[in-house]
Amino acid sequence: GGGVVRELCHEFDYLLFLGFKFKSVFAKLQKSDWLNLDVEDSAQVQADICLDDQLIPAFIELDMLSDKAFRRCRLEFQNGRVLVNFIESTIEIEEFGQKIINDRVDEPVPALDLQLKELIKVAEQGDTMKACDLEGGAAVMRVIHAVEMSNESNIRVKVD
């Protein structure tokens, strides 16, 4: 019973893996009656992230309700935006409102398949630390904690 933010935290992990640092978050978590869960099943997170000292707003949606799975992230820059759809394996880069890159992997492989293949590879090599190191896991948990605190307090929370 971890809720949507703890169960579907991969977008936070991806951004951290790509070198972005979370500075602050404002989040709204919601619990619908549809799934009859004791935890939140959807989240909207506006995060201020940083890359090379440039502050970038990121909008992250997490949802356990949709009949069609979605996992996407939008990054807003001064001159454009980047839209990543992790389910459809697409990336769009817009500059001044014009698409300059609209790319898709020809045959997307489901994320779960890739994760299982990597887990098997790591297990065969006997090096479990390659799957997720302690520092990366702790960084994701700091973001999750800030998201939950923002939801509870209804204010923007710094990520320590």
JSON list of C-alpha atoms in Angstrom, two decimals:
[
{"chain": "A", "resi": 1, "resn": "GLY", "atom": "CA", "xyz": [0.00, 0.00, 0.00]},
{"chain": "A", "resi": 2, "resn": "GLY", "atom": "CA", "xyz": [2.55, 2.62, -0.99]},
{"chain": "A", "resi": 3, "resn": "GLY", "atom": "CA", "xyz": [0.24, 4.76, -3.10]},
{"chain": "A", "resi": 4, "resn": "VAL", "atom": "CA", "xyz": [0.77, 6.16, -6.57]},
{"chain": "A", "resi": 5, "resn": "VAL", "atom": "CA", "xyz": [3.89, 8.20, -5.74]},
{"chain": "A", "resi": 6, "resn": "ARG", "atom": "CA", "xyz": [5.72, 5.28, -4.12]},
{"chain": "A", "resi": 7, "resn": "GLU", "atom": "CA", "xyz": [4.57, 2.72, -6.69]},
{"chain": "A", "resi": 8, "resn": "LEU", "atom": "CA", "xyz": [5.11, 4.80, -9.84]},
{"chain": "A", "resi": 9, "resn": "CYS", "atom": "CA", "xyz": [8.15, 6.86, -8.87]},
{"chain": "A", "resi": 10, "resn": "HIS", "atom": "CA", "xyz": [10.13, 5.95, -11.99]},
{"chain": "A", "resi": 11, "resn": "GLU", "atom": "CA", "xyz": [9.77, 9.41, -13.57]},
{"chain": "A", "resi": 12, "resn": "PHE", "atom": "CA", "xyz": [11.60, 10.91, -10.59]},
{"chain": "A", "resi": 13, "resn": "ASP", "atom": "CA", "xyz": [14.26, 8.24, -10.94]},
{"chain": "A", "resi": 14, "resn": "TYR", "atom": "CA", "xyz": [14.63, 8.89, -14.70]},
{"chain": "A", "resi": 15, "resn": "LEU", "atom": "CA", "xyz": [15.10, 12.62, -14.19]},
{"chain": "A", "resi": 16, "resn": "LEU", "atom": "CA", "xyz": [17.70, 12.03, -11.47]},
{"chain": "A", "resi": 17, "resn": "PHE", "atom": "CA", "xyz": [19.47, 9.46, -13.68]},
{"chain": "A", "resi": 18, "resn": "LEU", "atom": "CA", "xyz": [19.62, 12.02, -16.51]},
{"chain": "A", "resi": 19, "resn": "GLY", "atom": "CA", "xyz": [21.43, 14.44, -14.19]},
{"chain": "A", "resi": 20, "resn": "PHE", "atom": "CA", "xyz": [18.58, 16.71, -13.12]},
{"chain": "A", "resi": 21, "resn": "LYS", "atom": "CA", "xyz": [18.47, 17.78, -9.48]},
{"chain": "A", "resi": 22, "resn": "PHE", "atom": "CA", "xyz": [15.13, 18.38, -7.77]},
{"chain": "A", "resi": 23, "resn": "LYS", "atom": "CA", "xyz": [15.02, 21.75, -6.00]},
{"chain": "A", "resi": 24, "resn": "SER", "atom": "CA", "xyz": [11.36, 21.94, -4.93]},
{"chain": "A", "resi": 25, "resn": "VAL", "atom": "CA", "xyz": [7.97, 20.39, -5.61]},
{"chain": "A", "resi": 26, "resn": "PHE", "atom": "CA", "xyz": [4.32, 21.34, -5.38]},
{"chain": "A", "resi": 27, "resn": "ALA", "atom": "CA", "xyz": [2.07, 18.30, -5.46]},
{"chain": "A", "resi": 28, "resn": "LYS", "atom": "CA", "xyz": [-1.54, 17.26, -5.27]},
{"chain": "A", "resi": 29, "resn": "LEU", "atom": "CA", "xyz": [-2.31, 13.61, -4.54]},
{"chain": "A", "resi": 30, "resn": "GLN", "atom": "CA", "xyz": [-5.83, 12.29, -4.88]},
{"chain": "A", "resi": 31, "resn": "LYS", "atom": "CA", "xyz": [-7.69, 9.18, -3.83]},
{"chain": "A", "resi": 32, "resn": "SER", "atom": "CA", "xyz": [-10.70, 8.23, -5.90]},
{"chain": "A", "resi": 33, "resn": "ASP", "atom": "CA", "xyz": [-13.40, 5.73, -5.04]},
{"chain": "A", "resi": 34, "resn": "TRP", "atom": "CA", "xyz": [-12.88, 3.82, -8.28]},
{"chain": "A", "resi": 35, "resn": "LEU", "atom": "CA", "xyz": [-10.18, 1.45, -7.07]},
{"chain": "A", "resi": 36, "resn": "ASN", "atom": "CA", "xyz": [-11.30, 1.34, -3.43]},
{"chain": "A", "resi": 37, "resn": "LEU", "atom": "CA", "xyz": [-7.70, 1.73, -2.22]},
{"chain": "A", "resi": 38, "resn": "ASP", "atom": "CA", "xyz": [-6.52, 3.03, 1.14]},
{"chain": "A", "resi": 39, "resn": "VAL", "atom": "CA", "xyz": [-3.91, 5.17, -0.64]},
{"chain": "A", "resi": 40, "resn": "GLU", "atom": "CA", "xyz": [-3.74, 7.89, -3.30]},
{"chain": "A", "resi": 41, "resn": "ASP", "atom": "CA", "xyz": [-4.19, 6.69, -6.88]},
{"chain": "A", "resi": 42, "resn": "SER", "atom": "CA", "xyz": [-3.27, 9.84, -8.84]},
{"chain": "A", "resi": 43, "resn": "ALA", "atom": "CA", "xyz": [-0.74, 12.63, -8.50]},
{"chain": "A", "resi": 44, "resn": "GLN", "atom": "CA", "xyz": [0.10, 15.88, -10.23]},
{"chain": "A", "resi": 45, "resn": "VAL", "atom": "CA", "xyz": [3.56, 17.20, -9.43]},
{"chain": "A", "resi": 46, "resn": "GLN", "atom": "CA", "xyz": [5.08, 20.51, -10.51]},
{"chain": "A", "resi": 47, "resn": "ALA", "atom": "CA", "xyz": [8.79, 20.29, -9.82]},
{"chain": "A", "resi": 48, "resn": "ASP", "atom": "CA", "xyz": [11.55, 22.86, -10.11]},
{"chain": "A", "resi": 49, "resn": "ILE", "atom": "CA", "xyz": [14.53, 20.89, -11.33]},
{"chain": "A", "resi": 50, "resn": "CYS", "atom": "CA", "xyz": [18.01, 22.07, -12.15]},
{"chain": "A", "resi": 51, "resn": "LEU", "atom": "CA", "xyz": [20.56, 21.09, -14.78]},
{"chain": "A", "resi": 52, "resn": "ASP", "atom": "CA", "xyz": [23.87, 22.92, -15.06]},
{"chain": "A", "resi": 53, "resn": "ASP", "atom": "CA", "xyz": [22.52, 25.65, -12.74]},
{"chain": "A", "resi": 54, "resn": "GLN", "atom": "CA", "xyz": [19.53, 26.29, -15.05]},
{"chain": "A", "resi": 55, "resn": "LEU", "atom": "CA", "xyz": [16.17, 26.08, -13.27]},
{"chain": "A", "resi": 56, "resn": "ILE", "atom": "CA", "xyz": [13.58, 24.16, -15.30]},
{"chain": "A", "resi": 57, "resn": "PRO", "atom": "CA", "xyz": [9.92, 23.53, -14.47]},
{"chain": "A", "resi": 58, "resn": "ALA", "atom": "CA", "xyz": [8.85, 19.91, -14.90]},
{"chain": "A", "resi": 59, "resn": "PHE", "atom": "CA", "xyz": [5.29, 18.60, -14.83]},
{"chain": "A", "resi": 60, "resn": "ILE", "atom": "CA", "xyz": [4.85, 14.98, -13.82]},
{"chain": "A", "resi": 61, "resn": "GLU", "atom": "CA", "xyz": [1.58, 13.05, -13.78]},
{"chain": "A", "resi": 62, "resn": "LEU", "atom": "CA", "xyz": [1.21, 9.69, -12.06]},
{"chain": "A", "resi": 63, "resn": "ASP", "atom": "CA", "xyz": [-2.02, 7.74, -12.35]},
{"chain": "A", "resi": 64, "resn": "MET", "atom": "CA", "xyz": [-3.22, 4.26, -11.39]},
{"chain": "A", "resi": 65, "resn": "LEU", "atom": "CA", "xyz": [-6.76, 4.89, -12.71]},
{"chain": "A", "resi": 66, "resn": "SER", "atom": "CA", "xyz": [-6.59, 5.33, -16.44]},
{"chain": "A", "resi": 67, "resn": "ASP", "atom": "CA", "xyz": [-7.83, 2.49, -18.61]},
{"chain": "A", "resi": 68, "resn": "LYS", "atom": "CA", "xyz": [-4.94, 3.33, -20.94]},
{"chain": "A", "resi": 69, "resn": "ALA", "atom": "CA", "xyz": [-1.60, 3.40, -19.16]},
{"chain": "A", "resi": 70, "resn": "PHE", "atom": "CA", "xyz": [0.40, 6.61, -19.45]},
{"chain": "A", "resi": 71, "resn": "ARG", "atom": "CA", "xyz": [3.75, 7.71, -18.12]},
{"chain": "A", "resi": 72, "resn": "ARG", "atom": "CA", "xyz": [4.91, 11.07, -19.36]},
{"chain": "A", "resi": 73, "resn": "CYS", "atom": "CA", "xyz": [6.97, 14.05, -18.38]},
{"chain": "A", "resi": 74, "resn": "ARG", "atom": "CA", "xyz": [7.06, 17.59, -19.76]},
{"chain": "A", "resi": 75, "resn": "LEU", "atom": "CA", "xyz": [10.07, 19.87, -19.29]},
{"chain": "A", "resi": 76, "resn": "GLU", "atom": "CA", "xyz": [9.66, 23.58, -20.00]},
{"chain": "A", "resi": 77, "resn": "PHE", "atom": "CA", "xyz": [12.66, 25.61, -21.14]},
{"chain": "A", "resi": 78, "resn": "GLN", "atom": "CA", "xyz": [12.99, 29.29, -22.02]},
{"chain": "A", "resi": 79, "resn": "ASN", "atom": "CA", "xyz": [12.78, 28.64, -25.77]},
{"chain": "A", "resi": 80, "resn": "GLY", "atom": "CA", "xyz": [10.78, 25.45, -25.89]},
{"chain": "A", "resi": 81, "resn": "ARG", "atom": "CA", "xyz": [9.82, 22.18, -24.25]},
{"chain": "A", "resi": 82, "resn": "VAL", "atom": "CA", "xyz": [10.59, 18.47, -24.19]},
{"chain": "A", "resi": 83, "resn": "LEU", "atom": "CA", "xyz": [7.76, 15.94, -24.00]},
{"chain": "A", "resi": 84, "resn": "VAL", "atom": "CA", "xyz": [8.66, 12.34, -23.14]},
{"chain": "A", "resi": 85, "resn": "ASN", "atom": "CA", "xyz": [6.14, 9.51, -23.27]},
{"chain": "A", "resi": 86, "resn": "PHE", "atom": "CA", "xyz": [7.66, 6.47, -21.57]},
{"chain": "A", "resi": 87, "resn": "ILE", "atom": "CA", "xyz": [4.82, 4.09, -22.59]},
{"chain": "A", "resi": 88, "resn": "GLU", "atom": "CA", "xyz": [4.77, 4.99, -26.28]},
{"chain": "A", "resi": 89, "resn": "SER", "atom": "CA", "xyz": [8.57, 5.42, -26.40]},
{"chain": "A", "resi": 90, "resn": "THR", "atom": "CA", "xyz": [8.33, 8.88, -27.93]},
{"chain": "A", "resi": 91, "resn": "ILE", "atom": "CA", "xyz": [10.11, 12.16, -27.45]},
{"chain": "A", "resi": 92, "resn": "GLU", "atom": "CA", "xyz": [9.08, 15.52, -28.84]},
{"chain": "A", "resi": 93, "resn": "ILE", "atom": "CA", "xyz": [11.24, 18.60, -28.72]},
{"chain": "A", "resi": 94, "resn": "GLU", "atom": "CA", "xyz": [9.64, 21.92, -29.54]},
{"chain": "A", "resi": 95, "resn": "GLU", "atom": "CA", "xyz": [11.43, 25.21, -30.03]},
{"chain": "A", "resi": 96, "resn": "PHE", "atom": "CA", "xyz": [9.37, 28.42, -30.15]},
{"chain": "A", "resi": 97, "resn": "GLY", "atom": "CA", "xyz": [6.21, 26.33, -30.68]},
{"chain": "A", "resi": 98, "resn": "GLN", "atom": "CA", "xyz": [7.60, 24.36, -33.65]},
{"chain": "A", "resi": 99, "resn": "LYS", "atom": "CA", "xyz": [8.42, 20.66, -33.40]},
{"chain": "A", "resi": 100, "resn": "ILE", "atom": "CA", "xyz": [12.06, 20.15, -34.25]},
{"chain": "A", "resi": 101, "resn": "ILE", "atom": "CA", "xyz": [12.25, 16.51, -33.17]},
{"chain": "A", "resi": 102, "resn": "ASN", "atom": "CA", "xyz": [9.40, 14.03, -33.08]},
{"chain": "A", "resi": 103, "resn": "ASP", "atom": "CA", "xyz": [10.95, 10.61, -32.63]},
{"chain": "A", "resi": 104, "resn": "ARG", "atom": "CA", "xyz": [9.67, 7.16, -31.76]},
{"chain": "A", "resi": 105, "resn": "VAL", "atom": "CA", "xyz": [11.40, 3.88, -31.19]},
{"chain": "A", "resi": 106, "resn": "ASP", "atom": "CA", "xyz": [10.30, 1.58, -34.04]},
{"chain": "A", "resi": 107, "resn": "GLU", "atom": "CA", "xyz": [9.33, -1.32, -31.80]},
{"chain": "A", "resi": 108, "resn": "PRO", "atom": "CA", "xyz": [8.97, -0.18, -28.20]},
{"chain": "A", "resi": 109, "resn": "VAL", "atom": "CA", "xyz": [9.77, -2.81, -25.60]},
{"chain": "A", "resi": 110, "resn": "PRO", "atom": "CA", "xyz": [7.52, -2.68, -22.52]},
{"chain": "A", "resi": 111, "resn": "ALA", "atom": "CA", "xyz": [9.34, -1.17, -19.54]},
{"chain": "A", "resi": 112, "resn": "LEU", "atom": "CA", "xyz": [8.57, -4.21, -17.38]},
{"chain": "A", "resi": 113, "resn": "ASP", "atom": "CA", "xyz": [10.27, -6.50, -19.94]},
{"chain": "A", "resi": 114, "resn": "LEU", "atom": "CA", "xyz": [13.38, -4.31, -19.90]},
{"chain": "A", "resi": 115, "resn": "GLN", "atom": "CA", "xyz": [13.41, -4.21, -16.09]},
{"chain": "A", "resi": 116, "resn": "LEU", "atom": "CA", "xyz": [13.08, -7.99, -15.82]},
{"chain": "A", "resi": 117, "resn": "LYS", "atom": "CA", "xyz": [15.86, -8.56, -18.38]},
{"chain": "A", "resi": 118, "resn": "GLU", "atom": "CA", "xyz": [18.14, -6.18, -16.45]},
{"chain": "A", "resi": 119, "resn": "LEU", "atom": "CA", "xyz": [17.29, -7.85, -13.13]},
{"chain": "A", "resi": 120, "resn": "ILE", "atom": "CA", "xyz": [18.10, -11.28, -14.59]},
{"chain": "A", "resi": 121, "resn": "LYS", "atom": "CA", "xyz": [21.38, -9.97, -16.01]},
{"chain": "A", "resi": 122, "resn": "VAL", "atom": "CA", "xyz": [22.34, -8.41, -12.67]},
{"chain": "A", "resi": 123, "resn": "ALA", "atom": "CA", "xyz": [21.41, -11.58, -10.77]},
{"chain": "A", "resi": 124, "resn": "GLU", "atom": "CA", "xyz": [23.46, -13.74, -13.15]},
{"chain": "A", "resi": 125, "resn": "GLN", "atom": "CA", "xyz": [26.47, -11.47, -12.61]},
{"chain": "A", "resi": 126, "resn": "GLY", "atom": "CA", "xyz": [25.94, -11.55, -8.84]},
{"chain": "A", "resi": 127, "resn": "ASP", "atom": "CA", "xyz": [26.23, -7.74, -8.58]},
{"chain": "A", "resi": 128, "resn": "THR", "atom": "CA", "xyz": [22.95, -6.53, -7.13]},
{"chain": "A", "resi": 129, "resn": "MET", "atom": "CA", "xyz": [24.25, -2.98, -6.57]},
{"chain": "A", "resi": 130, "resn": "LYS", "atom": "CA", "xyz": [24.05, -2.30, -10.33]},
{"chain": "A", "resi": 131, "resn": "ALA", "atom": "CA", "xyz": [20.25, -2.59, -10.20]},
{"chain": "A", "resi": 132, "resn": "CYS", "atom": "CA", "xyz": [19.88, 0.42, -7.92]},
{"chain": "A", "resi": 133, "resn": "ASP", "atom": "CA", "xyz": [22.52, 1.91, -5.70]},
{"chain": "A", "resi": 134, "resn": "LEU", "atom": "CA", "xyz": [21.82, 3.29, -2.25]},
{"chain": "A", "resi": 135, "resn": "GLU", "atom": "CA", "xyz": [22.49, 6.90, -3.26]},
{"chain": "A", "resi": 136, "resn": "GLY", "atom": "CA", "xyz": [20.00, 6.73, -6.15]},
{"chain": "A", "resi": 137, "resn": "GLY", "atom": "CA", "xyz": [17.34, 5.10, -3.99]},
{"chain": "A", "resi": 138, "resn": "ALA", "atom": "CA", "xyz": [17.82, 7.70, -1.24]},
{"chain": "A", "resi": 139, "resn": "ALA", "atom": "CA", "xyz": [17.54, 10.55, -3.78]},
{"chain": "A", "resi": 140, "resn": "VAL", "atom": "CA", "xyz": [14.22, 9.19, -5.06]},
{"chain": "A", "resi": 141, "resn": "MET", "atom": "CA", "xyz": [12.94, 8.80, -1.49]},
{"chain": "A", "resi": 142, "resn": "ARG", "atom": "CA", "xyz": [13.83, 12.46, -0.76]},
{"chain": "A", "resi": 143, "resn": "VAL", "atom": "CA", "xyz": [11.71, 13.52, -3.75]},
{"chain": "A", "resi": 144, "resn": "ILE", "atom": "CA", "xyz": [8.85, 11.25, -2.65]},
{"chain": "A", "resi": 145, "resn": "HIS", "atom": "CA", "xyz": [9.01, 12.67, 0.89]},
{"chain": "A", "resi": 146, "resn": "ALA", "atom": "CA", "xyz": [8.87, 16.25, -0.44]},
{"chain": "A", "resi": 147, "resn": "VAL", "atom": "CA", "xyz": [5.91, 15.36, -2.69]},
{"chain": "A", "resi": 148, "resn": "GLU", "atom": "CA", "xyz": [4.01, 13.86, 0.23]},
{"chain": "A", "resi": 149, "resn": "MET", "atom": "CA", "xyz": [4.85, 16.84, 2.48]},
{"chain": "A", "resi": 150, "resn": "SER", "atom": "CA", "xyz": [3.70, 19.28, -0.21]},
{"chain": "A", "resi": 151, "resn": "ASN", "atom": "CA", "xyz": [0.41, 17.45, -0.56]},
{"chain": "A", "resi": 152, "resn": "GLU", "atom": "CA", "xyz": [-0.16, 17.49, 3.21]},
{"chain": "A", "resi": 153, "resn": "SER", "atom": "CA", "xyz": [0.78, 21.16, 3.69]},
{"chain": "A", "resi": 154, "resn": "ASN", "atom": "CA", "xyz": [-0.57, 22.45, 0.36]},
{"chain": "A", "resi": 155, "resn": "ILE", "atom": "CA", "xyz": [2.64, 24.46, -0.16]},
{"chain": "A", "resi": 156, "resn": "ARG", "atom": "CA", "xyz": [5.79, 24.14, -2.27]},
{"chain": "A", "resi": 157, "resn": "VAL", "atom": "CA", "xyz": [8.41, 22.05, -0.44]},
{"chain": "A", "resi": 158, "resn": "LYS", "atom": "CA", "xyz": [12.18, 22.12, -0.93]},
{"chain": "A", "resi": 159, "resn": "VAL", "atom": "CA", "xyz": [13.82, 18.81, -1.76]},
{"chain": "A", "resi": 160, "resn": "ASP", "atom": "CA", "xyz": [16.76, 18.30, 0.58]}
]
